[in-house]
Amino acid sequence: MSMLKELRRHPSAVAGLVILVIFVGFSIYTVFAFPYSEAIKLWRAGPGVWDELPRRAAPVWYDYFTRKKLPRTIIVSLEDGGTMTAEPAGDGKNRVEIVFPFEYAYDGFPKEISLFVEANIAARGESYSVYMRKPNGETVTLTEDINFIQSQAYRISQEGGLRMKLGGLAPHVGLFVEDPHRKPDQPLKGRYELVMRGDLSEEAELSVAKLVVYGQVHGLAGTDHLRRDLTVALSWGAPIALMFGVLAAVGTQISTFILGGIGTWFGGRLDAIFQRVTEVFMILPLLAVLIMIGHFYSRSIWVMLGMVILLNVFSSPLKVYRAMFLQAKEAPYIEAARAYGAGNFRIIFRYLLPRLTPVLLPNMVIVIPTFVFLEASLAVLGLGDPVLPTWGKIIFDARTNDALYMGNYYWMIQPAVLLMVIGFSFALVGYTLDRILNPRLRKL
Amino acid sequence: MRDIVARLGKFTLLRLVSLVVTVVIAVYITVFIANWGGNLDEVRKFNIEHDISIEIYGNPAFQAMPTSELKALIDERVQLEYERQGLNQPFIVRSFKYLLDAITLNLGRSEHITSDSGSREVRWILLERLPPTLILLATSQLLVFILSIIIALYLSRHYGSILDRIIIALAPTSAAPGWLYGLFLITIFAAALRILPWGGMVDAPPPPTTWGYFVSLLKHMVLPVSAMLISGLFASIYSWRTFFLIYSSEDYIDLARAKGLSSRTIERRYILRPTLPPIITQFMISMIYVWLGAIILETVFGWPGIGRLFYQAVQLYDTPVIIGNVVILGYMLAITVFLLDFAYAALDPRVRLGLEGGGQ
């Protein structure tokens, strides 16, 4: 408690602590809001999961920097906004017309347009045509007589013939301008209508008919090359980074601390063995070994965590702790404990180790970022956990998909900023703890 | 005096022996992991069998042979090839042969990677990749080291000033590694402003003149060096400043000041000299960590050094290159550690060699 009171006097530590509390709260929220299995399912991006999201869309807050209203995704479906009329056309068929109206008032062109249709078709040979009515009254024929298949995504943007008709402009641009042959840079604002018309047999039933006009921005974090909403990975990255960093730091520091105490107390051969083993591990290049393990054995985050702890148990802090324990070992109160007949382990755990916990605690906090970044480094090298969405994996995806070259800065920068913020806040708290708990440095 | 020399000799020898043993163990662990605990042999055997079968079945000269004879022929060739590559021995036996080769720097030939000049000798591949790493790391580490000492000395003189406080507040920036700053720098200067290259070491094709090559190299070095500078500088300044402050509050400094010595002389003679051992120690320790961090930094910046080579080798399962790389790294770390011990012992008379605990 007194430690917290003391912490309050250091504004930087308070800032760090506040950020950490926010991260922890956010992590808990994430774990409950999107449960683990659901997050993994979302991140695997199977068919149908992210169909309605644009690819490589920037976050919505890009608006503030461009002073424009960048296009959002517009979805018009039968249930929501679309109208369907059917009238008999003889031959046991109905003439079905579906109109998808939408208001377009953005300062940019959509990224794509697609029409999703699902129907249980009774007979073959049923087809439909698609038209677009523009705000200036013009009607453009997009396609005529495409056959119904049971489930279909009609990607209007990829229609080559339509592109020719629009003077070489991509359909999602050419359809949204006054005159495609004059190549203006602003879309025509107003009410558009996409019309789908076809003759369907009476038994046929349209279960899904949906128009998606993909926008340039989506959500708080944007999307990646597989249309995945980055908020999923950015929010799941927080608990994973915290978990990995904290467990690795606590695991390595406490075990190193205890081994340092035991080695120093018993001295002699045991101490010598510990020293030599530490030297082996100091020379073993940690990241290199982890890369090999990730490549040859397993990329599971738990395996990595275990290996990180195992490879760090005998690491350079053992030498630091040993030097301190050597001093503490000679203290009179230890002598007193020995005099009253305390056993070795009682002395180690009751007297020797507690004496140096003020050194252990800040160290534990200070090394957390090291492990957070270690996990991220592995992921950036493509050795992240195969199923979990993490910050490092977003950076890996962004790097391998040329995010920066294509101008998708948000993709790379958001996870990097989060990593940095979490690293800073642990460092701020750790350094302040060190100053409070080890007061010989306090005056400086 | 002779006593000290003898003790120093004994210390050096013991240290050297223990370091060699250390390197041997570390390399053996690497040999074991890099061969996938022996599993990679199965892959190699399969590849040999596959290649030989394809070759023989596809050879028109053998078309007329009955299948059983063909099979026997393949078997014979496969066995020969196993023997040639030593695959007929169990992995454990061979792992020690690999270890011996690696330790004696008999690095052999790579399986997939070639050097830019077309050689398959691991030695040449490594030697080709070593200078870029050295250029990058030496430049940035020296810059961090020199800048932080100069700034720390300045701050310790102006303790409590605004600049002092700003720099101290910036110390936690070192919690983030260089590659992370690298990502930001690439975003700003290469992607958004397009004034500096995205990565690599020189333009492609390399400029023909020496001067042009040098300028191009400098241009490519700006971002990686700055990334390491940002990540290393402020914590380094902070620790040196604290360190100098502790030393400058000693009584003998007050005495020197009272004698009327200039502050420059005091700094040189009474602050820098006694702090030299820890300064050098710190420098060497930072070198160790930099060696290890090279893999990811070089990958992010596409720098053709040994760190990136290692990553490429792991991706291609090119065991000889992996082992060669780790051996070189292990030797460098060992040499650094040795120099560290030695420098520490030689520079600081308070560290009584060999006396610090008789049991070791």
Short mmCIF file of N, CA and C in Angstrom, two decimals, chain A residues 120-250:
data_model
loop_
_atom_site.label_atom_id
_atom_site.label_comp_id
_atom_site.label_asym_id
_atom_site.label_seq_id
_atom_site.Cartn_x
_atom_site.Cartn_y
_atom_site.Cartn_z
N ASN A 120 -32.94 -21.29 -54.09
CA ASN A 120 -33.12 -22.72 -54.33
C ASN A 120 -33.83 -22.86 -55.66
N ILE A 121 -33.10 -23.30 -56.64
CA ILE A 121 -33.59 -23.27 -58.00
C ILE A 121 -34.30 -24.58 -58.32
N ALA A 122 -35.50 -24.44 -58.83
CA ALA A 122 -36.26 -25.64 -59.17
C ALA A 122 -35.83 -26.17 -60.53
N ALA A 123 -35.74 -25.28 -61.52
CA ALA A 123 -35.39 -25.74 -62.87
C ALA A 123 -34.14 -25.02 -63.33
N ARG A 124 -33.50 -25.63 -64.30
CA ARG A 124 -32.32 -24.98 -64.86
C ARG A 124 -32.72 -23.90 -65.84
N GLY A 125 -31.73 -23.15 -66.27
CA GLY A 125 -31.98 -22.21 -67.33
C GLY A 125 -32.68 -20.95 -66.89
N GLU A 126 -32.67 -20.66 -65.62
CA GLU A 126 -33.26 -19.41 -65.17
C GLU A 126 -32.16 -18.37 -65.04
N SER A 127 -32.47 -17.16 -65.49
CA SER A 127 -31.39 -16.18 -65.53
C SER A 127 -31.90 -14.82 -65.09
N TYR A 128 -30.98 -13.92 -64.87
CA TYR A 128 -31.38 -12.57 -64.49
C TYR A 128 -30.44 -11.54 -65.12
N SER A 129 -30.90 -10.30 -65.11
CA SER A 129 -30.11 -9.20 -65.65
C SER A 129 -29.96 -8.15 -64.55
N VAL A 130 -28.91 -7.36 -64.66
CA VAL A 130 -28.66 -6.35 -63.62
C VAL A 130 -28.44 -5.00 -64.28
N TYR A 131 -29.07 -3.99 -63.73
CA TYR A 131 -28.95 -2.62 -64.24
C TYR A 131 -28.62 -1.69 -63.10
N MET A 132 -28.04 -0.55 -63.45
CA MET A 132 -27.79 0.47 -62.44
C MET A 132 -28.42 1.76 -62.88
N ARG A 133 -29.27 2.35 -61.99
CA ARG A 133 -29.85 3.67 -62.27
C ARG A 133 -29.06 4.70 -61.50
N LYS A 134 -28.51 5.67 -62.26
CA LYS A 134 -27.68 6.67 -61.61
C LYS A 134 -28.53 7.88 -61.23
N PRO A 135 -28.02 8.75 -60.34
CA PRO A 135 -28.82 9.89 -59.89
C PRO A 135 -29.24 10.82 -61.03
N ASN A 136 -28.43 10.85 -62.12
CA ASN A 136 -28.80 11.72 -63.23
C ASN A 136 -29.82 11.08 -64.17
N GLY A 137 -30.41 9.94 -63.74
CA GLY A 137 -31.48 9.34 -64.52
C GLY A 137 -31.02 8.32 -65.53
N GLU A 138 -29.71 8.28 -65.77
CA GLU A 138 -29.18 7.34 -66.74
C GLU A 138 -29.26 5.91 -66.20
N THR A 139 -29.50 4.93 -67.08
CA THR A 139 -29.50 3.53 -66.65
C THR A 139 -28.41 2.79 -67.41
N VAL A 140 -27.53 2.12 -66.68
CA VAL A 140 -26.45 1.36 -67.30
C VAL A 140 -26.75 -0.12 -67.14
N THR A 141 -26.63 -0.85 -68.21
CA THR A 141 -26.82 -2.30 -68.11
C THR A 141 -25.51 -2.93 -67.67
N LEU A 142 -25.55 -3.62 -66.59
CA LEU A 142 -24.32 -4.24 -66.10
C LEU A 142 -24.13 -5.59 -66.75
N THR A 143 -25.18 -6.37 -66.76
CA THR A 143 -25.04 -7.68 -67.37
C THR A 143 -26.43 -8.15 -67.75
N GLU A 144 -26.48 -9.03 -68.73
CA GLU A 144 -27.77 -9.57 -69.10
C GLU A 144 -27.70 -11.07 -69.12
N ASP A 145 -28.76 -11.67 -68.61
CA ASP A 145 -28.89 -13.12 -68.67
C ASP A 145 -27.72 -13.87 -68.07
N ILE A 146 -27.45 -13.64 -66.77
CA ILE A 146 -26.56 -14.60 -66.14
C ILE A 146 -27.41 -15.67 -65.47
N ASN A 147 -26.89 -16.89 -65.53
CA ASN A 147 -27.66 -18.00 -64.99
C ASN A 147 -27.63 -17.99 -63.48
N PHE A 148 -28.76 -18.35 -62.94
CA PHE A 148 -28.83 -18.53 -61.49
C PHE A 148 -28.08 -19.78 -61.12
N ILE A 149 -27.21 -19.69 -60.17
CA ILE A 149 -26.73 -20.91 -59.54
C ILE A 149 -27.08 -20.76 -58.08
N GLN A 150 -26.94 -21.84 -57.33
CA GLN A 150 -27.54 -21.81 -56.00
C GLN A 150 -27.01 -20.70 -55.12
N SER A 151 -25.69 -20.54 -55.15
CA SER A 151 -25.14 -19.49 -54.31
C SER A 151 -24.09 -18.78 -55.12
N GLN A 152 -24.22 -17.49 -55.20
CA GLN A 152 -23.40 -16.79 -56.17
C GLN A 152 -22.97 -15.44 -55.63
N ALA A 153 -21.69 -15.14 -55.87
CA ALA A 153 -21.24 -13.79 -55.59
C ALA A 153 -20.90 -13.17 -56.93
N TYR A 154 -21.68 -12.23 -57.36
CA TYR A 154 -21.46 -11.59 -58.65
C TYR A 154 -20.61 -10.36 -58.41
N ARG A 155 -19.32 -10.48 -58.77
CA ARG A 155 -18.37 -9.40 -58.49
C ARG A 155 -18.41 -8.41 -59.64
N ILE A 156 -19.23 -7.40 -59.48
CA ILE A 156 -19.44 -6.43 -60.56
C ILE A 156 -18.13 -5.75 -60.95
N SER A 157 -17.27 -5.50 -59.94
CA SER A 157 -16.01 -4.79 -60.20
C SER A 157 -15.07 -5.54 -61.11
N GLN A 158 -15.26 -6.86 -61.19
CA GLN A 158 -14.31 -7.63 -61.99
C GLN A 158 -14.84 -7.91 -63.39
N GLU A 159 -15.96 -7.30 -63.74
CA GLU A 159 -16.58 -7.55 -65.03
C GLU A 159 -15.78 -6.85 -66.13
N GLY A 160 -15.07 -7.62 -66.98
CA GLY A 160 -14.22 -7.03 -68.00
C GLY A 160 -15.01 -6.27 -69.06
N GLY A 161 -16.13 -6.84 -69.48
CA GLY A 161 -16.92 -6.21 -70.53
C GLY A 161 -17.46 -4.86 -70.09
N LEU A 162 -17.86 -4.82 -68.84
CA LEU A 162 -18.40 -3.58 -68.29
C LEU A 162 -17.33 -2.50 -68.26
N ARG A 163 -16.13 -2.90 -67.94
CA ARG A 163 -15.01 -1.96 -67.89
C ARG A 163 -14.79 -1.33 -69.28
N MET A 164 -14.88 -2.16 -70.31
CA MET A 164 -14.74 -1.64 -71.67
C MET A 164 -15.80 -0.60 -71.96
N LYS A 165 -17.02 -0.95 -71.52
CA LYS A 165 -18.15 -0.07 -71.81
C LYS A 165 -17.99 1.26 -71.09
N LEU A 166 -17.30 1.23 -69.94
CA LEU A 166 -17.15 2.45 -69.14
C LEU A 166 -15.86 3.18 -69.49
N GLY A 167 -15.38 2.95 -70.69
CA GLY A 167 -14.21 3.69 -71.15
C GLY A 167 -12.95 3.30 -70.41
N GLY A 168 -12.84 2.05 -69.99
CA GLY A 168 -11.62 1.60 -69.34
C GLY A 168 -11.58 1.84 -67.84
N LEU A 169 -12.58 2.52 -67.32
CA LEU A 169 -12.60 2.74 -65.86
C LEU A 169 -13.11 1.48 -65.17
N ALA A 170 -12.57 1.24 -63.95
CA ALA A 170 -13.07 0.11 -63.19
C ALA A 170 -14.55 0.36 -62.89
N PRO A 171 -15.39 -0.68 -62.95
CA PRO A 171 -16.83 -0.47 -62.76
C PRO A 171 -17.19 0.30 -61.50
N HIS A 172 -16.45 0.05 -60.38
CA HIS A 172 -16.84 0.77 -59.16
C HIS A 172 -16.48 2.25 -59.23
N VAL A 173 -15.72 2.65 -60.26
CA VAL A 173 -15.48 4.08 -60.49
C VAL A 173 -16.41 4.56 -61.59
N GLY A 174 -16.39 3.85 -62.68
CA GLY A 174 -17.12 4.27 -63.87
C GLY A 174 -18.62 4.40 -63.64
N LEU A 175 -19.16 3.57 -62.76
CA LEU A 175 -20.60 3.64 -62.51
C LEU A 175 -20.99 4.82 -61.66
N PHE A 176 -19.99 5.41 -61.01
CA PHE A 176 -20.31 6.47 -60.04
C PHE A 176 -19.93 7.85 -60.53
N VAL A 177 -19.72 8.01 -61.83
CA VAL A 177 -19.39 9.34 -62.34
C VAL A 177 -20.46 9.77 -63.34
N GLU A 178 -20.47 11.07 -63.58
CA GLU A 178 -21.44 11.66 -64.49
C GLU A 178 -21.26 11.06 -65.89
N ASP A 179 -20.01 11.18 -66.37
CA ASP A 179 -19.73 10.67 -67.70
C ASP A 179 -18.38 9.98 -67.68
N PRO A 180 -18.35 8.67 -67.82
CA PRO A 180 -17.08 7.95 -67.66
C PRO A 180 -16.02 8.37 -68.65
N HIS A 181 -16.39 9.02 -69.75
CA HIS A 181 -15.38 9.34 -70.75
C HIS A 181 -14.66 10.64 -70.46
N ARG A 182 -15.13 11.38 -69.45
CA ARG A 182 -14.44 12.62 -69.12
C ARG A 182 -13.55 12.46 -67.88
N LYS A 183 -13.58 11.30 -67.27
CA LYS A 183 -12.72 10.97 -66.13
C LYS A 183 -12.69 12.03 -65.03
N PRO A 184 -13.81 12.37 -64.46
CA PRO A 184 -13.78 13.32 -63.35
C PRO A 184 -13.26 12.61 -62.09
N ASP A 185 -12.82 13.40 -61.10
CA ASP A 185 -12.26 12.75 -59.93
C ASP A 185 -13.23 12.69 -58.76
N GLN A 186 -14.43 13.22 -58.97
CA GLN A 186 -15.41 13.17 -57.88
C GLN A 186 -16.58 12.28 -58.25
N PRO A 187 -17.08 11.51 -57.34
CA PRO A 187 -18.25 10.69 -57.66
C PRO A 187 -19.51 11.55 -57.70
N LEU A 188 -20.48 11.09 -58.43
CA LEU A 188 -21.76 11.76 -58.52
C LEU A 188 -22.55 11.39 -57.27
N LYS A 189 -22.99 12.44 -56.54
CA LYS A 189 -23.70 12.12 -55.30
C LYS A 189 -25.19 12.03 -55.56
N GLY A 190 -25.85 11.25 -54.73
CA GLY A 190 -27.30 11.16 -54.88
C GLY A 190 -27.79 9.74 -54.72
N ARG A 191 -29.01 9.50 -55.22
CA ARG A 191 -29.64 8.20 -54.99
C ARG A 191 -29.39 7.27 -56.18
N TYR A 192 -28.77 6.15 -55.89
CA TYR A 192 -28.52 5.15 -56.91
C TYR A 192 -29.49 4.00 -56.69
N GLU A 193 -29.76 3.27 -57.78
CA GLU A 193 -30.58 2.08 -57.64
C GLU A 193 -29.96 0.97 -58.46
N LEU A 194 -29.77 -0.16 -57.83
CA LEU A 194 -29.32 -1.31 -58.59
C LEU A 194 -30.54 -2.20 -58.80
N VAL A 195 -30.81 -2.55 -60.02
CA VAL A 195 -32.01 -3.32 -60.31
C VAL A 195 -31.62 -4.69 -60.83
N MET A 196 -32.27 -5.69 -60.30
CA MET A 196 -32.00 -7.06 -60.71
C MET A 196 -33.32 -7.63 -61.22
N ARG A 197 -33.32 -8.10 -62.45
CA ARG A 197 -34.59 -8.53 -63.02
C ARG A 197 -34.42 -9.91 -63.62
N GLY A 198 -35.38 -10.78 -63.40
CA GLY A 198 -35.25 -12.11 -63.98
C GLY A 198 -36.57 -12.86 -63.94
N ASP A 199 -36.66 -13.91 -64.75
CA ASP A 199 -37.84 -14.77 -64.74
C ASP A 199 -37.54 -16.01 -63.94
N LEU A 200 -38.28 -16.18 -62.89
CA LEU A 200 -38.05 -17.33 -62.01
C LEU A 200 -39.27 -18.20 -61.99
N SER A 201 -39.08 -19.50 -61.93
CA SER A 201 -40.24 -20.37 -61.80
C SER A 201 -40.89 -20.13 -60.44
N GLU A 202 -42.18 -20.47 -60.38
CA GLU A 202 -42.94 -20.08 -59.19
C GLU A 202 -42.43 -20.73 -57.91
N GLU A 203 -41.85 -21.95 -58.08
CA GLU A 203 -41.38 -22.63 -56.85
C GLU A 203 -40.06 -22.04 -56.36
N ALA A 204 -39.35 -21.39 -57.28
CA ALA A 204 -38.03 -20.88 -56.89
C ALA A 204 -38.16 -19.82 -55.82
N GLU A 205 -37.22 -19.82 -54.96
CA GLU A 205 -37.29 -18.86 -53.86
C GLU A 205 -35.92 -18.24 -53.66
N LEU A 206 -35.90 -16.92 -53.60
CA LEU A 206 -34.64 -16.23 -53.34
C LEU A 206 -34.46 -16.14 -51.83
N SER A 207 -33.41 -16.78 -51.33
CA SER A 207 -33.24 -16.68 -49.88
C SER A 207 -32.36 -15.48 -49.53
N VAL A 208 -31.37 -15.20 -50.36
CA VAL A 208 -30.51 -14.05 -50.09
C VAL A 208 -30.37 -13.25 -51.36
N ALA A 209 -30.52 -11.95 -51.25
CA ALA A 209 -30.15 -11.06 -52.34
C ALA A 209 -29.62 -9.82 -51.68
N LYS A 210 -28.36 -9.56 -51.95
CA LYS A 210 -27.71 -8.52 -51.15
C LYS A 210 -26.72 -7.77 -52.02
N LEU A 211 -26.79 -6.45 -51.96
CA LEU A 211 -25.83 -5.63 -52.69
C LEU A 211 -24.83 -5.05 -51.69
N VAL A 212 -23.56 -5.22 -51.98
CA VAL A 212 -22.55 -4.63 -51.10
C VAL A 212 -21.70 -3.66 -51.91
N VAL A 213 -21.75 -2.38 -51.50
CA VAL A 213 -20.89 -1.37 -52.10
C VAL A 213 -19.77 -1.14 -51.10
N TYR A 214 -18.61 -1.72 -51.37
CA TYR A 214 -17.52 -1.69 -50.38
C TYR A 214 -16.93 -0.30 -50.26
N GLY A 215 -16.73 0.15 -49.04
CA GLY A 215 -16.19 1.49 -48.82
C GLY A 215 -14.68 1.48 -48.75
N GLN A 216 -14.12 2.68 -48.59
CA GLN A 216 -12.66 2.77 -48.45
C GLN A 216 -12.22 2.71 -47.00
N VAL A 217 -13.16 2.91 -46.08
CA VAL A 217 -12.79 2.85 -44.67
C VAL A 217 -13.72 1.88 -43.97
N HIS A 218 -13.19 1.26 -42.92
CA HIS A 218 -14.04 0.38 -42.16
C HIS A 218 -13.58 0.29 -40.71
N GLY A 219 -14.50 0.49 -39.81
CA GLY A 219 -14.25 0.24 -38.40
C GLY A 219 -13.16 1.11 -37.80
N LEU A 220 -12.82 0.79 -36.57
CA LEU A 220 -11.84 1.60 -35.85
C LEU A 220 -10.42 1.30 -36.29
N ALA A 221 -10.22 0.12 -36.88
CA ALA A 221 -8.84 -0.29 -37.15
C ALA A 221 -8.60 -0.64 -38.61
N GLY A 222 -9.62 -0.65 -39.43
CA GLY A 222 -9.41 -1.01 -40.83
C GLY A 222 -9.41 -2.52 -41.04
N THR A 223 -9.15 -2.91 -42.26
CA THR A 223 -9.16 -4.35 -42.58
C THR A 223 -7.88 -4.72 -43.32
N ASP A 224 -7.62 -6.01 -43.42
CA ASP A 224 -6.40 -6.44 -44.11
C ASP A 224 -6.72 -7.05 -45.48
N HIS A 225 -5.74 -7.74 -46.05
CA HIS A 225 -5.89 -8.24 -47.42
C HIS A 225 -6.92 -9.35 -47.52
N LEU A 226 -7.30 -9.95 -46.40
CA LEU A 226 -8.32 -11.01 -46.44
C LEU A 226 -9.66 -10.49 -45.93
N ARG A 227 -9.85 -9.17 -45.93
CA ARG A 227 -11.07 -8.50 -45.48
C ARG A 227 -11.28 -8.64 -43.98
N ARG A 228 -10.28 -9.17 -43.25
CA ARG A 228 -10.49 -9.35 -41.81
C ARG A 228 -10.47 -8.01 -41.10
N ASP A 229 -11.37 -7.88 -40.16
CA ASP A 229 -11.42 -6.64 -39.39
C ASP A 229 -10.25 -6.66 -38.40
N LEU A 230 -9.37 -5.66 -38.50
CA LEU A 230 -8.17 -5.68 -37.66
C LEU A 230 -8.48 -5.49 -36.19
N THR A 231 -9.68 -4.98 -35.86
CA THR A 231 -9.98 -4.82 -34.42
C THR A 231 -9.91 -6.16 -33.70
N VAL A 232 -10.28 -7.24 -34.39
CA VAL A 232 -10.23 -8.56 -33.74
C VAL A 232 -8.81 -8.87 -33.30
N ALA A 233 -7.87 -8.73 -34.26
CA ALA A 233 -6.50 -9.09 -33.94
C ALA A 233 -5.86 -8.08 -33.00
N LEU A 234 -6.20 -6.79 -33.18
CA LEU A 234 -5.60 -5.79 -32.30
C LEU A 234 -6.08 -5.99 -30.87
N SER A 235 -7.36 -6.34 -30.70
CA SER A 235 -7.80 -6.52 -29.32
C SER A 235 -7.32 -7.84 -28.74
N TRP A 236 -7.25 -8.91 -29.56
CA TRP A 236 -6.72 -10.15 -29.00
C TRP A 236 -5.22 -10.08 -28.77
N GLY A 237 -4.56 -9.19 -29.51
CA GLY A 237 -3.12 -9.03 -29.28
C GLY A 237 -2.81 -8.60 -27.87
N ALA A 238 -3.69 -7.79 -27.26
CA ALA A 238 -3.41 -7.26 -25.92
C ALA A 238 -3.31 -8.37 -24.87
N PRO A 239 -4.34 -9.22 -24.70
CA PRO A 239 -4.18 -10.27 -23.69
C PRO A 239 -3.03 -11.22 -23.98
N ILE A 240 -2.77 -11.49 -25.26
CA ILE A 240 -1.69 -12.43 -25.57
C ILE A 240 -0.33 -11.81 -25.23
N ALA A 241 -0.17 -10.54 -25.62
CA ALA A 241 1.11 -9.89 -25.31
C ALA A 241 1.32 -9.79 -23.80
N LEU A 242 0.26 -9.39 -23.08
CA LEU A 242 0.38 -9.27 -21.62
C LEU A 242 0.70 -10.61 -21.01
N MET A 243 -0.06 -11.64 -21.44
CA MET A 243 0.12 -12.97 -20.87
C MET A 243 1.56 -13.45 -21.11
N PHE A 244 2.00 -13.34 -22.36
CA PHE A 244 3.33 -13.83 -22.68
C PHE A 244 4.39 -13.07 -21.89
N GLY A 245 4.31 -11.74 -21.93
CA GLY A 245 5.32 -10.93 -21.26
C GLY A 245 5.37 -11.20 -19.77
N VAL A 246 4.18 -11.20 -19.13
CA VAL A 246 4.16 -11.34 -17.68
C VAL A 246 4.59 -12.74 -17.27
N LEU A 247 4.04 -13.76 -17.92
CA LEU A 247 4.42 -15.13 -17.53
C LEU A 247 5.91 -15.38 -17.75
N ALA A 248 6.41 -14.92 -18.90
CA ALA A 248 7.83 -15.16 -19.17
C ALA A 248 8.69 -14.41 -18.16
N ALA A 249 8.33 -13.16 -17.87
CA ALA A 249 9.14 -12.37 -16.93
C ALA A 249 9.10 -12.98 -15.54
N VAL A 250 7.90 -13.31 -15.07
CA VAL A 250 7.78 -13.88 -13.73
C VAL A 250 8.50 -15.23 -13.69
#
